[in-house]
mmCIF file of N, CA and C in Angstrom:
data_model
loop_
_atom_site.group_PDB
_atom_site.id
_atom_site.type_symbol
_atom_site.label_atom_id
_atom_site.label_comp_id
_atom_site.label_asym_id
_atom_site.label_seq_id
_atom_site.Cartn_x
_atom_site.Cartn_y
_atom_site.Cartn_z
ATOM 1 N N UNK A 1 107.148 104.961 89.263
ATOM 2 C CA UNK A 1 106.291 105.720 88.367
ATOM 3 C C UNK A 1 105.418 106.635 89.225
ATOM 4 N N UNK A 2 105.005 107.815 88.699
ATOM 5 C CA UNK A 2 104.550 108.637 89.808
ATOM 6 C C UNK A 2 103.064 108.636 89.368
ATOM 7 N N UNK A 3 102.270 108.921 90.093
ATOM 8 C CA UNK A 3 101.016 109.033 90.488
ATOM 9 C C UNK A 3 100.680 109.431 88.662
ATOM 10 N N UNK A 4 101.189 110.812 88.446
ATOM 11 C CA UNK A 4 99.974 111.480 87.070
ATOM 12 C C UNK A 4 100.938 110.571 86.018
ATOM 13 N N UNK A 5 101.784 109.767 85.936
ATOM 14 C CA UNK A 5 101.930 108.925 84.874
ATOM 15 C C UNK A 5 101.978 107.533 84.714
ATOM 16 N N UNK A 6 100.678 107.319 85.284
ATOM 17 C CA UNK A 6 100.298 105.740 85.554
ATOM 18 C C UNK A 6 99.668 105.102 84.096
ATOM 19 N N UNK A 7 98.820 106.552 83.958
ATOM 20 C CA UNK A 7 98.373 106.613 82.695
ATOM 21 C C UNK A 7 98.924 106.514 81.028
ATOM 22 N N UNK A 8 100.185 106.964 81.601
ATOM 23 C CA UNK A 8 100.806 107.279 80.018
ATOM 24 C C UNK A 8 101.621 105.725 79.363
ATOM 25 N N UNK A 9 100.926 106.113 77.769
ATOM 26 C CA UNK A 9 101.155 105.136 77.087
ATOM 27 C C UNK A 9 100.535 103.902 77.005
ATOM 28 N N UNK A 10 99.050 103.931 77.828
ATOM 29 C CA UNK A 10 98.414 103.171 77.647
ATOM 30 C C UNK A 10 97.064 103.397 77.034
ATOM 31 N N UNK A 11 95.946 102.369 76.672
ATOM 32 C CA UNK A 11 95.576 102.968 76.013
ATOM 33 C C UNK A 11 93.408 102.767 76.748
ATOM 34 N N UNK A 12 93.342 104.109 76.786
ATOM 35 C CA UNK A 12 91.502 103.519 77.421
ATOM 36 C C UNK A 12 90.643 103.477 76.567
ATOM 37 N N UNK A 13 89.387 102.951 77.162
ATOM 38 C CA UNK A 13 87.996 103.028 76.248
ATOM 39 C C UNK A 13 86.905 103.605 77.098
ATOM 40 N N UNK A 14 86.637 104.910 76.571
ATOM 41 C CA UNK A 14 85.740 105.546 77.208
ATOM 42 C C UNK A 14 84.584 105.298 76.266
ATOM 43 N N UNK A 15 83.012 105.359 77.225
ATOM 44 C CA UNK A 15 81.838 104.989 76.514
ATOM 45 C C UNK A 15 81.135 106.341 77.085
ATOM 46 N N UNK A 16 80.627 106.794 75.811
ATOM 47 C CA UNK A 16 79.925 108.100 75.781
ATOM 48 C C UNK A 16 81.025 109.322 75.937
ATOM 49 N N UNK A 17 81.400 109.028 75.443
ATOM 50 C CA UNK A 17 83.109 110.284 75.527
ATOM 51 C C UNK A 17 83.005 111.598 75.018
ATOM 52 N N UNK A 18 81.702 112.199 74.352
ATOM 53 C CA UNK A 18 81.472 112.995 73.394
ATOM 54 C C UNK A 18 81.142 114.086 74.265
ATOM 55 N N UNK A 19 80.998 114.063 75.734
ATOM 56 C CA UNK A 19 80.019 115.197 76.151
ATOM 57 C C UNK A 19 80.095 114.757 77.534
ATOM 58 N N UNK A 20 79.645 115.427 78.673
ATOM 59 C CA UNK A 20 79.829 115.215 79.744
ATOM 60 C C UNK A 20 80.902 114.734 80.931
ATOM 61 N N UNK A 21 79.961 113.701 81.406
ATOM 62 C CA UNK A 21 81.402 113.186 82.469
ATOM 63 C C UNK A 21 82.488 112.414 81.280
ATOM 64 N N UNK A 22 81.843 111.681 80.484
ATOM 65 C CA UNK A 22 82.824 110.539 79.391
ATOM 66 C C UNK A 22 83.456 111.642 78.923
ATOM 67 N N UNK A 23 83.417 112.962 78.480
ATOM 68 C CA UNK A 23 84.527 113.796 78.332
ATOM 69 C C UNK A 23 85.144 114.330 78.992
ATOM 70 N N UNK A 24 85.123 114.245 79.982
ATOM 71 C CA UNK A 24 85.858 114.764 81.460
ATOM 72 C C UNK A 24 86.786 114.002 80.877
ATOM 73 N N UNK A 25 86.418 112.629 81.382
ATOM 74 C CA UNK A 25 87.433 111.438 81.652
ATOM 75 C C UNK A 25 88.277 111.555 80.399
ATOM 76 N N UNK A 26 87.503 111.126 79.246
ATOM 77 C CA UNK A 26 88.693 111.243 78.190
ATOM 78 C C UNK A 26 89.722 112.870 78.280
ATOM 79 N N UNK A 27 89.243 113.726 78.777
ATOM 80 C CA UNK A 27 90.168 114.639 78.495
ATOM 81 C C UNK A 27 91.151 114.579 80.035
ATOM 82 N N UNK A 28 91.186 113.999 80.894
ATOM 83 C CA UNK A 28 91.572 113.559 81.848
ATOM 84 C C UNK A 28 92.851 112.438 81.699
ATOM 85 N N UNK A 29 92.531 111.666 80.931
ATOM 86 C CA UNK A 29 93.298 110.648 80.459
ATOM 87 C C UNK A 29 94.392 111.234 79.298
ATOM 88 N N UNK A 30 93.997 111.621 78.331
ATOM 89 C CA UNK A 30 94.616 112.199 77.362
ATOM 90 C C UNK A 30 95.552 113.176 78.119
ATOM 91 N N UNK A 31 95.195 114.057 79.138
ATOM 92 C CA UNK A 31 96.383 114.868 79.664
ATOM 93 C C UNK A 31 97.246 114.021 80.121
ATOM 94 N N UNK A 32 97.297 113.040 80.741
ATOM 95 C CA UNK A 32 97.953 112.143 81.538
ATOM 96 C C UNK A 32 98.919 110.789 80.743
ATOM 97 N N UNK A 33 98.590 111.107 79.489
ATOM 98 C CA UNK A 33 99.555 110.877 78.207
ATOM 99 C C UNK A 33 98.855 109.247 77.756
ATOM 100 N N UNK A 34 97.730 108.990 78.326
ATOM 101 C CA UNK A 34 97.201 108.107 77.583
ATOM 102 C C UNK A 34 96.367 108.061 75.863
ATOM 103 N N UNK A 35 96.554 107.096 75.711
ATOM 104 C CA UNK A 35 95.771 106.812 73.875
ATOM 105 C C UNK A 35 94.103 106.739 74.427
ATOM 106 N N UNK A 36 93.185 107.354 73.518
ATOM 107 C CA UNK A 36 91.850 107.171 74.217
ATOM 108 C C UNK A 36 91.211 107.117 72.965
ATOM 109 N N UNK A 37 90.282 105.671 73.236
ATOM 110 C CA UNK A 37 89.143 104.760 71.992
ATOM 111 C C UNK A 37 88.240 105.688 72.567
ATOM 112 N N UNK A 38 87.221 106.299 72.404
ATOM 113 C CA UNK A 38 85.856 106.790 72.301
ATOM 114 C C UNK A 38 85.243 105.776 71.866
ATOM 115 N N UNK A 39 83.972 105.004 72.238
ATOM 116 C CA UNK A 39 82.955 104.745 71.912
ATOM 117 C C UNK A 39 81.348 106.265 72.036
ATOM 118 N N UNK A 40 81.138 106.536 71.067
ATOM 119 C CA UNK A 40 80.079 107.751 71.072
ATOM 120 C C UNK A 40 78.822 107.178 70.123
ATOM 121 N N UNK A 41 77.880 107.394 70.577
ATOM 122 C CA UNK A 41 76.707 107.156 69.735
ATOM 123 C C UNK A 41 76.626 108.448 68.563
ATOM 124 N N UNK A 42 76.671 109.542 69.615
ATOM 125 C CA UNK A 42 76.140 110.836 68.646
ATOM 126 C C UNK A 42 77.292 111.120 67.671
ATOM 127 N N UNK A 43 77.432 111.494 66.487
ATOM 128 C CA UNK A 43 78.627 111.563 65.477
ATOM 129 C C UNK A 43 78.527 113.056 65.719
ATOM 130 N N UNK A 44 77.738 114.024 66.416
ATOM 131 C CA UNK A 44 77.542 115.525 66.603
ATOM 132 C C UNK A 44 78.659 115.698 67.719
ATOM 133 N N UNK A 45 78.587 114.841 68.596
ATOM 134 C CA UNK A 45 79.090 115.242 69.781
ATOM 135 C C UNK A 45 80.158 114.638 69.737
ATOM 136 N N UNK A 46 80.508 113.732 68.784
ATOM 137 C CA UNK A 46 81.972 113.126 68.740
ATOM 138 C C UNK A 46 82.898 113.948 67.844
ATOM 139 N N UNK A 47 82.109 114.931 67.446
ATOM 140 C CA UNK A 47 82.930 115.600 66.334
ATOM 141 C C UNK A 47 83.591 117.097 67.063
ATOM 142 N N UNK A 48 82.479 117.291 67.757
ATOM 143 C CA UNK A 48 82.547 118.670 68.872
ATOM 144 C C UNK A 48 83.437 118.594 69.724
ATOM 145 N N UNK A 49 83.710 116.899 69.996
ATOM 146 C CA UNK A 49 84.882 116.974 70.981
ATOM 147 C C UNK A 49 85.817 116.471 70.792
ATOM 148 N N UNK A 50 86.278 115.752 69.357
ATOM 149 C CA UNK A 50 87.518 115.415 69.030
ATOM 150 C C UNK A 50 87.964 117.624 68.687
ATOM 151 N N UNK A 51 86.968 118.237 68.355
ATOM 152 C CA UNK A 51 88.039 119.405 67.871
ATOM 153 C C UNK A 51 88.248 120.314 69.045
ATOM 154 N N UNK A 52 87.820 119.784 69.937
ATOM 155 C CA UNK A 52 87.989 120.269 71.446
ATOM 156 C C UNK A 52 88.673 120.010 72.321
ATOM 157 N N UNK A 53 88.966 118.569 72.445
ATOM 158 C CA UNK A 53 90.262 117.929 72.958
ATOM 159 C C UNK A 53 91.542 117.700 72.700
ATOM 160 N N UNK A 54 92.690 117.714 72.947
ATOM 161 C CA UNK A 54 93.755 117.925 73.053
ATOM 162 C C UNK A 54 94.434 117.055 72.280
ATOM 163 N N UNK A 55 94.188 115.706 71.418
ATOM 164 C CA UNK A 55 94.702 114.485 71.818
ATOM 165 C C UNK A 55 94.817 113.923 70.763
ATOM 166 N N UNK A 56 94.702 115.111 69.344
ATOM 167 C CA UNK A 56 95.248 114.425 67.923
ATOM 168 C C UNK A 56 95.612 112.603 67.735
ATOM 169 N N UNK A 57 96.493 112.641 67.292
ATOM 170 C CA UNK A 57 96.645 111.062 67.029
ATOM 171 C C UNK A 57 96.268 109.835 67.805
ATOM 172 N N UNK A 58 96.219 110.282 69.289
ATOM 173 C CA UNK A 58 96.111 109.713 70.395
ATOM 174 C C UNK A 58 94.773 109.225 70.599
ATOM 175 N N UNK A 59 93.654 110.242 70.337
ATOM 176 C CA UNK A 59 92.018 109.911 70.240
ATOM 177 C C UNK A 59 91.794 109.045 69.576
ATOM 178 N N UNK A 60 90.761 108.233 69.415
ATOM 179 C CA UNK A 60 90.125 107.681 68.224
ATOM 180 C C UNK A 60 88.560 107.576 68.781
ATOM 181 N N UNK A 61 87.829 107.984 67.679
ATOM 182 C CA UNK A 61 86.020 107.925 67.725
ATOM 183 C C UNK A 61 85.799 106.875 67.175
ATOM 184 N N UNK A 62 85.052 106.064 67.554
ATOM 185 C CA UNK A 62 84.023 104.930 67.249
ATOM 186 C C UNK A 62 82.537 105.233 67.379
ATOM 187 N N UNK A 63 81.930 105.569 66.647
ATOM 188 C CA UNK A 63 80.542 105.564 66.054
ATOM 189 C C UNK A 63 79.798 104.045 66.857
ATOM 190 N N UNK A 64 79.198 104.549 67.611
ATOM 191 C CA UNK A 64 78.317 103.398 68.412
ATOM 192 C C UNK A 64 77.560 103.448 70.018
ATOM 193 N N UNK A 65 76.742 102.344 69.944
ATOM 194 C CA UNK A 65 76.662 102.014 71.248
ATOM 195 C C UNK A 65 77.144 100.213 72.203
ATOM 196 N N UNK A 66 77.305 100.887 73.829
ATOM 197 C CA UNK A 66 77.896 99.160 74.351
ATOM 198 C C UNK A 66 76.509 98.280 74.106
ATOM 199 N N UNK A 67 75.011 99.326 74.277
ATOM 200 C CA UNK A 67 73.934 98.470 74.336
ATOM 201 C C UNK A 67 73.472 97.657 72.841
ATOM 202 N N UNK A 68 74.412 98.057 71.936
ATOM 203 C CA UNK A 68 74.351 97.571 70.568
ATOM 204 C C UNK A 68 75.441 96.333 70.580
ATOM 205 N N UNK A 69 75.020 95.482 70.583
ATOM 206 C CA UNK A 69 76.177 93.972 70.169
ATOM 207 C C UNK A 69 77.030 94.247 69.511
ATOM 208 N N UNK A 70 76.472 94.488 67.788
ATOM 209 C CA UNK A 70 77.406 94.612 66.672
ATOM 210 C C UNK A 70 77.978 95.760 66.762
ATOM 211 N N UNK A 71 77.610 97.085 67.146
ATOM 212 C CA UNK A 71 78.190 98.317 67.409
ATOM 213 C C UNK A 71 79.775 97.477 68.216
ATOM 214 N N UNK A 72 79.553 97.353 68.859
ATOM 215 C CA UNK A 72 80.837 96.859 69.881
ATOM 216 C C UNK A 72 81.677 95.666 69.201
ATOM 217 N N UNK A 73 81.339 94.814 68.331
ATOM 218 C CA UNK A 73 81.856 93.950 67.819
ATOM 219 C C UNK A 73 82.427 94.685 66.516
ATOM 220 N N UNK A 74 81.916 95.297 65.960
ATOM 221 C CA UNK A 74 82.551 95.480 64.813
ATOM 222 C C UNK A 74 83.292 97.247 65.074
ATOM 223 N N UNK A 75 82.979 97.221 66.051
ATOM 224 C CA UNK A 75 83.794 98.815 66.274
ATOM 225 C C UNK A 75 85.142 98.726 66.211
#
């Protein structure tokens, strides 16, 4: 398996994915043919960057935070 498809077909969880470095990464991953969970607090910035990123079916947003228990449990 070569180096840029270590990634593909699996699936990550990026925390804070909406903006910054956590969108680097998710859009990093998603090129590299992985499935990517978003955990995002802001529903502004999760919205800005699901229509910004590449990764239709493959994305998924979760509304939350890790510093929230139930956020993470019931996400």
């Amino acid at each position: 398996m070569s180096e840029d498809n270590v990634f593909a077909g699996r699936t990550g969880l990026v925390t804070g994915g909406g903006n910054g470095i956590g969108k680097a990464i998710t859009a990093a991953l998603l090129e590299r043919g992985s499935n990517v969970v978003v955990l995002e607090i802001s529903p502004e910035n999760a919205e800005a960057a699901a229509a910004e990123l590449p990764g239709g079916e493959r994305l998924t947003f979760v509304q939350g935070s890790v510093s929230v228990r139930v956020d993470v449990e019931e996400g």
